[in-house]
Short mmCIF file of C-alpha atoms and ligand atoms in Angstrom, two decimals:
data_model
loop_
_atom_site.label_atom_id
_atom_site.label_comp_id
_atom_site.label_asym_id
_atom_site.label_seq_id
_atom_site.Cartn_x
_atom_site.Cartn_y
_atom_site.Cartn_z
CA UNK A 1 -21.78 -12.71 8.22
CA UNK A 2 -19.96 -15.90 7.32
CA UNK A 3 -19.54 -18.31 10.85
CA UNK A 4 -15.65 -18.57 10.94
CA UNK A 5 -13.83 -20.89 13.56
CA UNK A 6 -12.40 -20.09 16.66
CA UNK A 7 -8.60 -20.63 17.35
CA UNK A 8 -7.07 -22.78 19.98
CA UNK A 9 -6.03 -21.57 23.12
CA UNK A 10 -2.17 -21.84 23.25
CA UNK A 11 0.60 -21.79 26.37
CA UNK A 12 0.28 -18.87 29.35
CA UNK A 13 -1.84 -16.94 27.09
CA UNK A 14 -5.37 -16.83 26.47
CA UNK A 15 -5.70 -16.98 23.10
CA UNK A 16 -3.88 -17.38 19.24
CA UNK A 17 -3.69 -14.60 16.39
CA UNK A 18 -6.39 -16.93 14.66
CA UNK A 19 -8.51 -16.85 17.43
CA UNK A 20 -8.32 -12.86 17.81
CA UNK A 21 -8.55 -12.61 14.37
CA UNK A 22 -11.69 -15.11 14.24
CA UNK A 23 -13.08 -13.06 16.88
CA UNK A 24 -12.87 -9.61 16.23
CA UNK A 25 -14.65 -7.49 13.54
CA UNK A 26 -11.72 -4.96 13.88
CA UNK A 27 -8.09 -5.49 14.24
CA UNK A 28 -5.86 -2.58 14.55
CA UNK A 29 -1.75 -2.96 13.98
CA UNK A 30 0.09 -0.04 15.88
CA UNK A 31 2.78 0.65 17.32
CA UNK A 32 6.21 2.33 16.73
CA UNK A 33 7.50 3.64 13.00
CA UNK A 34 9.26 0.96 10.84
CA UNK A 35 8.64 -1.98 12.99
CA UNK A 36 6.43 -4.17 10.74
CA UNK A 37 2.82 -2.84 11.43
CA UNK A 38 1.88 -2.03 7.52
CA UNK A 39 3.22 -6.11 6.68
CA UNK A 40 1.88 -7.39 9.87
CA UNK A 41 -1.38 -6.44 8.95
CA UNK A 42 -1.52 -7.51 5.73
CA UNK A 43 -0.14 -10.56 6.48
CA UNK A 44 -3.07 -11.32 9.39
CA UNK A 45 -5.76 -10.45 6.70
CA UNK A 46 -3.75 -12.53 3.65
CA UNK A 47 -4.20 -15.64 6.43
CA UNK A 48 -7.30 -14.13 7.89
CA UNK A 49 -9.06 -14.89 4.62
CA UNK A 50 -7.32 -18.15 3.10
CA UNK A 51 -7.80 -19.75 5.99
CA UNK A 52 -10.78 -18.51 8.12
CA UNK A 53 -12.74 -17.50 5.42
CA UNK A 54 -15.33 -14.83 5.10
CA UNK A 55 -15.03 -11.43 3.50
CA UNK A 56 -11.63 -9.82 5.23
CA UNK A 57 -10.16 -6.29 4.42
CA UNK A 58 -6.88 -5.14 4.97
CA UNK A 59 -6.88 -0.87 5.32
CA UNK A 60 -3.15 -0.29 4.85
CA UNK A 61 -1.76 3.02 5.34
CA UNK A 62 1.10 4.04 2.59
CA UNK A 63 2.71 0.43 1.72
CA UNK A 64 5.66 -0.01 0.27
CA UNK A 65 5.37 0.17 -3.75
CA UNK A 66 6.01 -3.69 -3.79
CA UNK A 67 3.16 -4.33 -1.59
CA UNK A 68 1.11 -2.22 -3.01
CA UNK A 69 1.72 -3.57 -6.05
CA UNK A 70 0.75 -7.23 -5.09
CA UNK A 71 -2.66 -6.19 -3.57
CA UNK A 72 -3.38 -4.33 -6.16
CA UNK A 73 -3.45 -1.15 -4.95
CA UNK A 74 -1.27 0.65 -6.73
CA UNK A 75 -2.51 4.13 -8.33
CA UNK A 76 -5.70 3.85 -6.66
CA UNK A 77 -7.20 6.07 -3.72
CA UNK A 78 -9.54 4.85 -1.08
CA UNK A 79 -11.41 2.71 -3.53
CA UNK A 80 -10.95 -1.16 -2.23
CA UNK A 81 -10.34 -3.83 -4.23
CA UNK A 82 -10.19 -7.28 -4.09
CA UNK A 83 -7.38 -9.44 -4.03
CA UNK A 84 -7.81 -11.88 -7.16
CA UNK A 85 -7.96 -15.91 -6.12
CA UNK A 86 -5.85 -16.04 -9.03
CA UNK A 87 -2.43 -13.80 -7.01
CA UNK A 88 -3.60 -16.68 -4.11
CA UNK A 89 -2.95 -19.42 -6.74
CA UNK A 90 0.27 -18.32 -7.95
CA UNK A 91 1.35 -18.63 -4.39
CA UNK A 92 -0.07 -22.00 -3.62
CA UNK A 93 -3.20 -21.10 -2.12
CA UNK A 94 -6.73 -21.53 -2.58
CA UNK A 95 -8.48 -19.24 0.39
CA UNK A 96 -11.63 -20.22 2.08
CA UNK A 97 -12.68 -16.13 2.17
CA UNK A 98 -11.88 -13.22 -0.25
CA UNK A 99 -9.18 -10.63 0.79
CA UNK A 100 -10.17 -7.08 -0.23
CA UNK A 101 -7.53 -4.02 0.36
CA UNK A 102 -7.81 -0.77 0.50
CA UNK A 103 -5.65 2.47 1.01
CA UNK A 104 -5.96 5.58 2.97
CA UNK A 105 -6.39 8.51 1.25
CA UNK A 106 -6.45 11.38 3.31
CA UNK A 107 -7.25 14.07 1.38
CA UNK A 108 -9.99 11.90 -0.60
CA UNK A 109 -11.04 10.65 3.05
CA UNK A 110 -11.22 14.22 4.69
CA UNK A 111 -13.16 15.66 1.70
CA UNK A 112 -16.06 12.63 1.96
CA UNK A 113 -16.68 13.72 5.29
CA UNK A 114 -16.78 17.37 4.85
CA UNK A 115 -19.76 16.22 2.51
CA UNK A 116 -21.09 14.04 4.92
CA UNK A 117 -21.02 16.86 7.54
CA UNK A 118 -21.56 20.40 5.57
CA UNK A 119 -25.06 21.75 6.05
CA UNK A 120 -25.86 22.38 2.14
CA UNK A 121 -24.18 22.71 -0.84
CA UNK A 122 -22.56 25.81 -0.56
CA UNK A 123 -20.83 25.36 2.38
CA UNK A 124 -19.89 21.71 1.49
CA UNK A 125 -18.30 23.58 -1.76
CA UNK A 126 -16.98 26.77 -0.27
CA UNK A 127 -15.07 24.33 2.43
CA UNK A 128 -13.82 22.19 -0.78
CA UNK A 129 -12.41 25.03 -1.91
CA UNK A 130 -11.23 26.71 0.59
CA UNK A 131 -6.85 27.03 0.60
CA UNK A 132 -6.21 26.52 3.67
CA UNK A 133 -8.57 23.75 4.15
CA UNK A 134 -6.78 21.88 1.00
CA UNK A 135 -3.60 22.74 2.35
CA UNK A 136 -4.47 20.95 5.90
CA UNK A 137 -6.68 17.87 4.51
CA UNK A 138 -3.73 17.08 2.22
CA UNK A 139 -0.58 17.63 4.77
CA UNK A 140 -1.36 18.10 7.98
CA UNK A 141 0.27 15.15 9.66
CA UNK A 142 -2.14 15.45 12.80
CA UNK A 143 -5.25 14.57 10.36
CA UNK A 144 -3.90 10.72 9.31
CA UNK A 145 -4.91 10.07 12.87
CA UNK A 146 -7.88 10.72 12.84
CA UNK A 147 -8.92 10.26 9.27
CA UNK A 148 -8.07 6.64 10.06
CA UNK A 149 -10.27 5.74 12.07
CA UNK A 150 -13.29 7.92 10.32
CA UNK A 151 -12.36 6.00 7.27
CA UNK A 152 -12.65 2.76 9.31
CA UNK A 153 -15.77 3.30 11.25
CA UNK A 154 -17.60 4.43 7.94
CA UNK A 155 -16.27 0.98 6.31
CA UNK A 156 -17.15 -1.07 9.44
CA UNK A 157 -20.88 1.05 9.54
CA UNK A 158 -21.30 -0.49 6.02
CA UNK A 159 -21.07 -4.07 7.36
CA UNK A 160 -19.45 -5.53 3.91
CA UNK A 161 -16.62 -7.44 5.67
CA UNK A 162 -16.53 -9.89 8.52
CA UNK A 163 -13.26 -8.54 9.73
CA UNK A 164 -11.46 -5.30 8.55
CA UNK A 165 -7.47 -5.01 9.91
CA UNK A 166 -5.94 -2.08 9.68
CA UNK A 167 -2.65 -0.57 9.93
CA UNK A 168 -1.69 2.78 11.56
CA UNK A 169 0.14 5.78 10.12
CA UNK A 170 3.61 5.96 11.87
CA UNK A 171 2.74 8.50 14.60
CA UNK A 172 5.40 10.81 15.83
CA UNK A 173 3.75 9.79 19.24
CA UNK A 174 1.84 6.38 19.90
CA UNK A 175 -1.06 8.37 22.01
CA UNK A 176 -1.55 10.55 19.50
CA UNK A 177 -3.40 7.71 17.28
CA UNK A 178 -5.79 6.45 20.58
CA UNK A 179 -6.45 10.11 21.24
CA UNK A 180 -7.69 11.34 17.89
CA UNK A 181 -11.10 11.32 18.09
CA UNK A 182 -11.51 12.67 21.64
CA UNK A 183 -9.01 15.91 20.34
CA UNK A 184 -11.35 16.28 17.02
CA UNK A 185 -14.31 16.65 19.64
CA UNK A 186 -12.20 19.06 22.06
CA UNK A 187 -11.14 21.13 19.23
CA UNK A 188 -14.34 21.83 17.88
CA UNK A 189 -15.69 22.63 21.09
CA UNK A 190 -12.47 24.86 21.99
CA UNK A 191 -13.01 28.39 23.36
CA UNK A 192 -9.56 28.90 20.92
CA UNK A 193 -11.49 27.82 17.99
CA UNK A 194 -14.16 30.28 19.02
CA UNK A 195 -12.31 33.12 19.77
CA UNK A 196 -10.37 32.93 16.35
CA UNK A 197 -13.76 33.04 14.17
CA UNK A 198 -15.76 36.09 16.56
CA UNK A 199 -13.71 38.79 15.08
CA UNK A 200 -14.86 37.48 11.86
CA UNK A 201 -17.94 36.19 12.14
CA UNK A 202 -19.56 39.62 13.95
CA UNK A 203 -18.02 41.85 11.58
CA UNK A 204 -18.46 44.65 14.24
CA UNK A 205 -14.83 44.27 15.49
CA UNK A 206 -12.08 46.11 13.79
CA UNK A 207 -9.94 44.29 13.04
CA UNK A 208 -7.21 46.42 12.02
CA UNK A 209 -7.13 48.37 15.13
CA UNK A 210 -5.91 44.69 17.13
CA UNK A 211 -2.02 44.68 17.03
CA UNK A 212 -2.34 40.76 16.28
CA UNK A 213 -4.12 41.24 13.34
CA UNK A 214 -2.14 44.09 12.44
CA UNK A 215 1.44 42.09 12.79
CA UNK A 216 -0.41 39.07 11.75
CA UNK A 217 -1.32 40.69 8.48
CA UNK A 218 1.87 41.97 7.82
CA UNK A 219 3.69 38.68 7.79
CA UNK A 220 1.31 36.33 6.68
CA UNK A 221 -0.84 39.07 3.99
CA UNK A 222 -4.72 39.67 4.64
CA UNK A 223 -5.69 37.23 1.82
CA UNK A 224 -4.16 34.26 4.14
CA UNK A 225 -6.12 35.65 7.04
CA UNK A 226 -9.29 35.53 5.90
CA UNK A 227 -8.94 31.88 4.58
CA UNK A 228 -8.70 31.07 8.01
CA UNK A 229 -11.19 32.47 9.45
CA UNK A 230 -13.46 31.66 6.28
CA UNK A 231 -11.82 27.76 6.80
CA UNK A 232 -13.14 28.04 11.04
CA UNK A 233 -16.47 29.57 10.23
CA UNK A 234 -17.65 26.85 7.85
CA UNK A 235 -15.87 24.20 9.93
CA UNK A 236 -17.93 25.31 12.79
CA UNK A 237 -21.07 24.76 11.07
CA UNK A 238 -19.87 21.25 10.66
CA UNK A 239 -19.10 20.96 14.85
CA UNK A 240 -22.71 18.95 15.67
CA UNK A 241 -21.76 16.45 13.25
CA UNK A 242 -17.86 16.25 13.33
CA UNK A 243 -17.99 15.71 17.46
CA UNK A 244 -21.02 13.25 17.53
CA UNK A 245 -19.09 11.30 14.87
CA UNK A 246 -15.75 11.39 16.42
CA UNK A 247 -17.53 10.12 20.26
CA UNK A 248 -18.88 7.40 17.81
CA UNK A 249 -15.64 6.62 16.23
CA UNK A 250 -14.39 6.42 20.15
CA UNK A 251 -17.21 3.92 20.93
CA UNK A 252 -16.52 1.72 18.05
CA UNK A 253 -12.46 1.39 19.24
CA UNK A 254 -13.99 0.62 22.75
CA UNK A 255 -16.55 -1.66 21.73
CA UNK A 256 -15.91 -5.45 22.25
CA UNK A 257 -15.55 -6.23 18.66
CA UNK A 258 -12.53 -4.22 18.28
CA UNK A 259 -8.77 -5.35 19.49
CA UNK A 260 -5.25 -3.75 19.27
CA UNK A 261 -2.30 -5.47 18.27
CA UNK A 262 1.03 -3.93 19.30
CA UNK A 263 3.57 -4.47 17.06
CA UNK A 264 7.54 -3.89 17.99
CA UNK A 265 10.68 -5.18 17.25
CA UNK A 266 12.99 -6.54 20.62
CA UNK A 267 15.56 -3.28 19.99
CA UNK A 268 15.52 -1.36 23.23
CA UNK A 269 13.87 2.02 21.81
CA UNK A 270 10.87 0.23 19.77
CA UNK A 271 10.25 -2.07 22.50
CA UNK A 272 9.76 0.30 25.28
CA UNK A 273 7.58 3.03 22.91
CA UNK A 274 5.48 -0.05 22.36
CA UNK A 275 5.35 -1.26 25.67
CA UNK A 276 4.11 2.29 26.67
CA UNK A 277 1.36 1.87 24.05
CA UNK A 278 0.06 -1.12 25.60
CA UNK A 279 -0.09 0.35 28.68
CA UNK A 280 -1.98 3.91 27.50
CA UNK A 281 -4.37 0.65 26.03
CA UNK A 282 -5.64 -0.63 28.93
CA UNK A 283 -5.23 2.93 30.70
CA UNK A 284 -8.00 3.59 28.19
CA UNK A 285 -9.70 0.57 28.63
CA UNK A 286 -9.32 -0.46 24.61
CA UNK A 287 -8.50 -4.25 23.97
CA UNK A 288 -5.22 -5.31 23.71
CA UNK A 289 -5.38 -8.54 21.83
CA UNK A 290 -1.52 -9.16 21.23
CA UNK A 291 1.94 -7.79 21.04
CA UNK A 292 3.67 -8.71 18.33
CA UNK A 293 7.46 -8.91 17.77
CA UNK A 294 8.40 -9.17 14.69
CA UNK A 295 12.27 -9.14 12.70
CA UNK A 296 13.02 -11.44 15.59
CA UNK A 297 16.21 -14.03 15.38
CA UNK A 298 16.37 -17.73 15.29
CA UNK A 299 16.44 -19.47 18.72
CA UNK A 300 18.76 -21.53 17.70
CA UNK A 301 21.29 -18.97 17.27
CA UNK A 302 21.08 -19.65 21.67
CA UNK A 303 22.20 -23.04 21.94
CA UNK A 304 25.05 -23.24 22.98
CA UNK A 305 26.35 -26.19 20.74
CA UNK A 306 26.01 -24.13 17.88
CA UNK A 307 28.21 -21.33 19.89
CA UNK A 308 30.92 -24.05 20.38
CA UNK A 309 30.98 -24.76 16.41
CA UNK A 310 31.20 -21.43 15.62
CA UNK A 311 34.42 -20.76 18.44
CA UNK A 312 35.59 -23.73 16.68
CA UNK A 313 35.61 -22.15 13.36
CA UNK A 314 37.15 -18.30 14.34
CA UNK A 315 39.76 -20.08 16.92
CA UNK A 316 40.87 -23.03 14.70
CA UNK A 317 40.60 -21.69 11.51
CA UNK A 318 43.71 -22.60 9.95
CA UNK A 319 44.00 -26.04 11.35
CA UNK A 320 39.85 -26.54 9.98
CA UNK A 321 41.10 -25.02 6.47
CA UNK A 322 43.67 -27.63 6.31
CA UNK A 323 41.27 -30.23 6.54
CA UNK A 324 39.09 -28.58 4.18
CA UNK A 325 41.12 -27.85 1.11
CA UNK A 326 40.22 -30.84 -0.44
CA UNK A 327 36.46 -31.00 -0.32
CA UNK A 328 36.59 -27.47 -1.53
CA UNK A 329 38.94 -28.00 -4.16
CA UNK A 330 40.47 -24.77 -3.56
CA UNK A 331 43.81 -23.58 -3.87
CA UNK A 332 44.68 -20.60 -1.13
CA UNK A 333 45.02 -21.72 2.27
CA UNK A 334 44.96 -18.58 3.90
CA UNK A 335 41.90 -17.41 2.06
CA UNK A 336 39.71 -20.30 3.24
CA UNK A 337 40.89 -19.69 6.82
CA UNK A 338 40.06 -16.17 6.20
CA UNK A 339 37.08 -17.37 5.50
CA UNK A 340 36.11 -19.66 8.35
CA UNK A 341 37.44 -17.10 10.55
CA UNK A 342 34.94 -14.56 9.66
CA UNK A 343 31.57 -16.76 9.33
CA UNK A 344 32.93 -18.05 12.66
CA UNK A 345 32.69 -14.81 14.15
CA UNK A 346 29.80 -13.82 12.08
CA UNK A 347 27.38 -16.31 13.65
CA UNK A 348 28.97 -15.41 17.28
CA UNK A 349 27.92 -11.70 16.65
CA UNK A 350 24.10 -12.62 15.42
CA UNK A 351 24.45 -15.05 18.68
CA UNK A 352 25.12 -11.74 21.49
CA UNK A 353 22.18 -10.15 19.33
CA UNK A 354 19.80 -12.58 19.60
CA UNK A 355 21.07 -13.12 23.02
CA UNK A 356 20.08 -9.49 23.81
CA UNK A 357 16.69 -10.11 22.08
CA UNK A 358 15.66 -12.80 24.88
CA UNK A 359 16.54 -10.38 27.72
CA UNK A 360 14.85 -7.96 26.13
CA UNK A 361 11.60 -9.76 25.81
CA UNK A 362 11.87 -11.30 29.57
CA UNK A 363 11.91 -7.68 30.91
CA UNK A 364 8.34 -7.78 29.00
CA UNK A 365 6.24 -6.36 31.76
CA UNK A 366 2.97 -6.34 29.99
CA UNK A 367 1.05 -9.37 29.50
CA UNK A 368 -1.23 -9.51 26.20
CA UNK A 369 -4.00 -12.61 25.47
CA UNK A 370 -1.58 -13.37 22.76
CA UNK A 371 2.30 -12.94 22.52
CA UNK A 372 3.98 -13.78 18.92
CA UNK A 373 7.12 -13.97 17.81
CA UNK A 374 8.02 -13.16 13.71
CA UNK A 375 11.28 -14.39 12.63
CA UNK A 376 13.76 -11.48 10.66
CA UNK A 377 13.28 -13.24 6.73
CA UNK A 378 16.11 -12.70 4.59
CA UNK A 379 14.43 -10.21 2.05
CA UNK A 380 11.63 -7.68 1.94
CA UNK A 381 7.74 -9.02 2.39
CA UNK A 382 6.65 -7.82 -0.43
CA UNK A 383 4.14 -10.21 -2.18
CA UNK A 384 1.24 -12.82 -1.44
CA UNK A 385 3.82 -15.67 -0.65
CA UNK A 386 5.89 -13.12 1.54
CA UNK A 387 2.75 -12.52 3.45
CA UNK A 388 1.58 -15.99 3.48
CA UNK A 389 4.84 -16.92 4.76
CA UNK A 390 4.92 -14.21 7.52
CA UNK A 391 1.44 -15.37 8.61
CA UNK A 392 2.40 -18.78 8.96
CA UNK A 393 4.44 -17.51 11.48
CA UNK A 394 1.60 -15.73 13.41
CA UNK A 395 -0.15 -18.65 13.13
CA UNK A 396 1.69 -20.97 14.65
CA UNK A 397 4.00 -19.30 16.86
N1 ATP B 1 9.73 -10.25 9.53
C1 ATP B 1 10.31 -9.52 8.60
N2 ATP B 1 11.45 -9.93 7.99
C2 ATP B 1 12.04 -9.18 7.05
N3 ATP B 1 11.60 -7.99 6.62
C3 ATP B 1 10.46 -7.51 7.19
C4 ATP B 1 9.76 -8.24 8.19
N4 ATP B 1 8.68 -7.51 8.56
C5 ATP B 1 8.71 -6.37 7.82
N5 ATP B 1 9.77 -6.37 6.99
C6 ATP B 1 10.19 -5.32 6.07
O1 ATP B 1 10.49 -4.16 6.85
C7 ATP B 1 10.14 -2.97 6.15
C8 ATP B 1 9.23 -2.10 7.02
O2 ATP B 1 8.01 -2.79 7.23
P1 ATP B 1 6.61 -2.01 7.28
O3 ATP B 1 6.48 -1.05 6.17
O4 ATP B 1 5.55 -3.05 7.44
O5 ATP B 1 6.81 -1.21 8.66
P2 ATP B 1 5.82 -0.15 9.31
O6 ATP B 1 5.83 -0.40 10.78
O7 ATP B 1 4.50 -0.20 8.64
O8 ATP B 1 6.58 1.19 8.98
P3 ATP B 1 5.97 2.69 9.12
O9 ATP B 1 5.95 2.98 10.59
O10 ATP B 1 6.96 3.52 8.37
O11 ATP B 1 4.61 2.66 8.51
C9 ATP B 1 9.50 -3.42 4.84
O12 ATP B 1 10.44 -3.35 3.84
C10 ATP B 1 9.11 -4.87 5.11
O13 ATP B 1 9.12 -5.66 3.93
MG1 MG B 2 3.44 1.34 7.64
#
């Protein structure tokens, strides 16, 4: 492990995004869809590693093409790759650490641990192979969850990086990500689970005499049916394995070297679904290291002299335009007044939303170690200097 230094404790709360980051040997960015988590993250592992040092991963979850692109992670599976000091140099940098990336592969994740789990060959190939098991390991939404954190306790088991961030799928419900592992267990202990395979498995049943079966062969055709219960037999020879694993991936979120980060944006509906999240958090007694809020506007769109300016230029537009038709050499009165008009009322507009933003944020009932603001940039974060810039902004704020 390479030592890294701690951050400085900053205003009300107890600690900085460097300090987390310095730490923790697990960061996880949730919170609700679209918000920022995927760039967040990469952006606290980008500044995690130029300027803390030691070996840092970023596990990103579907990034934009873009992003992909400038980690290097494009066309590649779960492999992870490092993030060449020459991509740092183009943007300026020369990074105490290394920054590796990698990206979650689902299928390519759930099929490693059906090998780590399947008790011989056969099985391990018969599950492989099996339709319906391909058909749930590649789609079903449900699995990211989980498969997330697997992935992430295997990587942290292997003790290669100092810190590993990582960046959630976009659940369709926050508590669906923190609940994962303890739903793997339940469902592989289920009496449901059971009571699908015993017709099967005893072969004594028949099963053409239970109306179920009977309808349930009609619609869906036997050949469907029996992948099922083929796909729950050989899963349940897996159970020992799959629900001592997912307790441990439980542990590991619980465990003192792991920390959330909530990220949100101030709108009303993100900001209360990730508010929520913070609070199922501590319900479950996981860290909560910081909250987040990113695509946030300037302050100074607030003061109020700039407010006066901008009155200035939508209620005296003409008279202003007058003034100005020299210095702009232009010819049209009417269009520069036009013009005034609407960058006057422009910057009054940005000014009610930003002014929404703060009340927003002081109805804020939950109070993290850390609480960071991210300014909205004008284009995309899409690159090392994008990120860098971004986690300037974490850094300092
Ligand atoms: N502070 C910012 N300023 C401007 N653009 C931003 C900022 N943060 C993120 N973006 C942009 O917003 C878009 C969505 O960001 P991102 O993919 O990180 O969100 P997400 O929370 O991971 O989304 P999903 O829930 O779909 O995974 C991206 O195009 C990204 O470049
Ligand atoms: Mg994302």
């Amino acid at each position: 492990m390479t030592p890294r230094g701690r951050g400085q404790r900053r205003g009300d709360h107890k600690t900085s995004i460097d300090g987390l980051l310095a730490s923790r040997e697990i960061v996880v960015a949730c919170g609700p869809g679209g918000v920022g988590k995927t760039t967040t993250a990469a952006a606290a592992a980008t500044m995690a590693a130029a300027r803390l040092g030691g070996k840092v991963l970023v596990l990103t979850v579907d990034p934009a093409r873009r992003l992909a692109n400038a980690l290097g992670l494009e066309g590649i599976g779960n492999t992870e790759r490092r993030v060449p000091d020459e991509a740092f140099a183009e943007a300026g940098v020369r990074p105490r650490g290394e920054l590796w990336a990698a990206m979650l592969d689902t299928k390519e994740s759930w099929d490693a641990l059906v090998r780590l789990h399947a008790p011989d060959a056969r099985t391990r190939d018969e599950i492989l192979a099996n339709p319906l098991y391909r058909n749930i390991s590649g789609r079903f939404v449900q699995s990211h969850d989980y498969i997330a954190m697997e992935r992430l306790f295997e990587i942290h088991a292997d003790g290669k990086y100092d810190l590993i961030v990582v960046d959630t799928p976009p659940t369709r419900n926050a508590l669906d990500f923190l609940d994962a592992p303890e739903r793997m267990a339940d469902f592989f202990s289920s009496r449901l689970l059971r009571w699908l395979i015993v017709p099967y498995r005893s072969r004594l049943v028949n099963m053409a005499s239970k109306p179920f079966y009977q309808i349930a062969d009609r619609i869906l055709g036997t050949q469907f049916l029996e992948d099922i219960a083929q796909f729950f037999i050989l899963f349940q020879s897996m159970y020992a394995g799959f629900v001592d694993r997912a307790r441990a991936v439980h542990r590991l979120m619980a465990d003192q070297r792991t920390s959330f980060v909530v990220v949100s944006t101030l709108e009303a509906v993100p900001l209360r679904e990730a508010e929520f999240f913070a609070q199922a958090l501590t319900d479950r007694r996981l860290h909560l290291g910081a909250i987040i809020l990113n695509k946030v506007l300037p302050s100074y769109l607030r003061d109020p002299r700039g407010t006066a300016v901008a009155e200035r230029l939508r209620d005296d537009a003409e008279e202003l335009a007058g003034a100005l038709m020299g210095v702009l050499e232009a010819a049209d009165v009417r269009q520069v007044t036009r013009v005034l008009a609407e960058v006057g009322q422009s910057y009054l507009d940005y000014r009610v939303v930003a002014q929404r933003e703060e009340e927003q944020q002081s109805t804020l009932a939950t109070v993290p170690e850390a609480l960071v603001s991210v300014p909205y940039f004008e284009t995309d974060v899409y690159d090392l200097s994008g990120l860098l810039r971004l986690g300037h902004q974490l850094w300092e704020s």
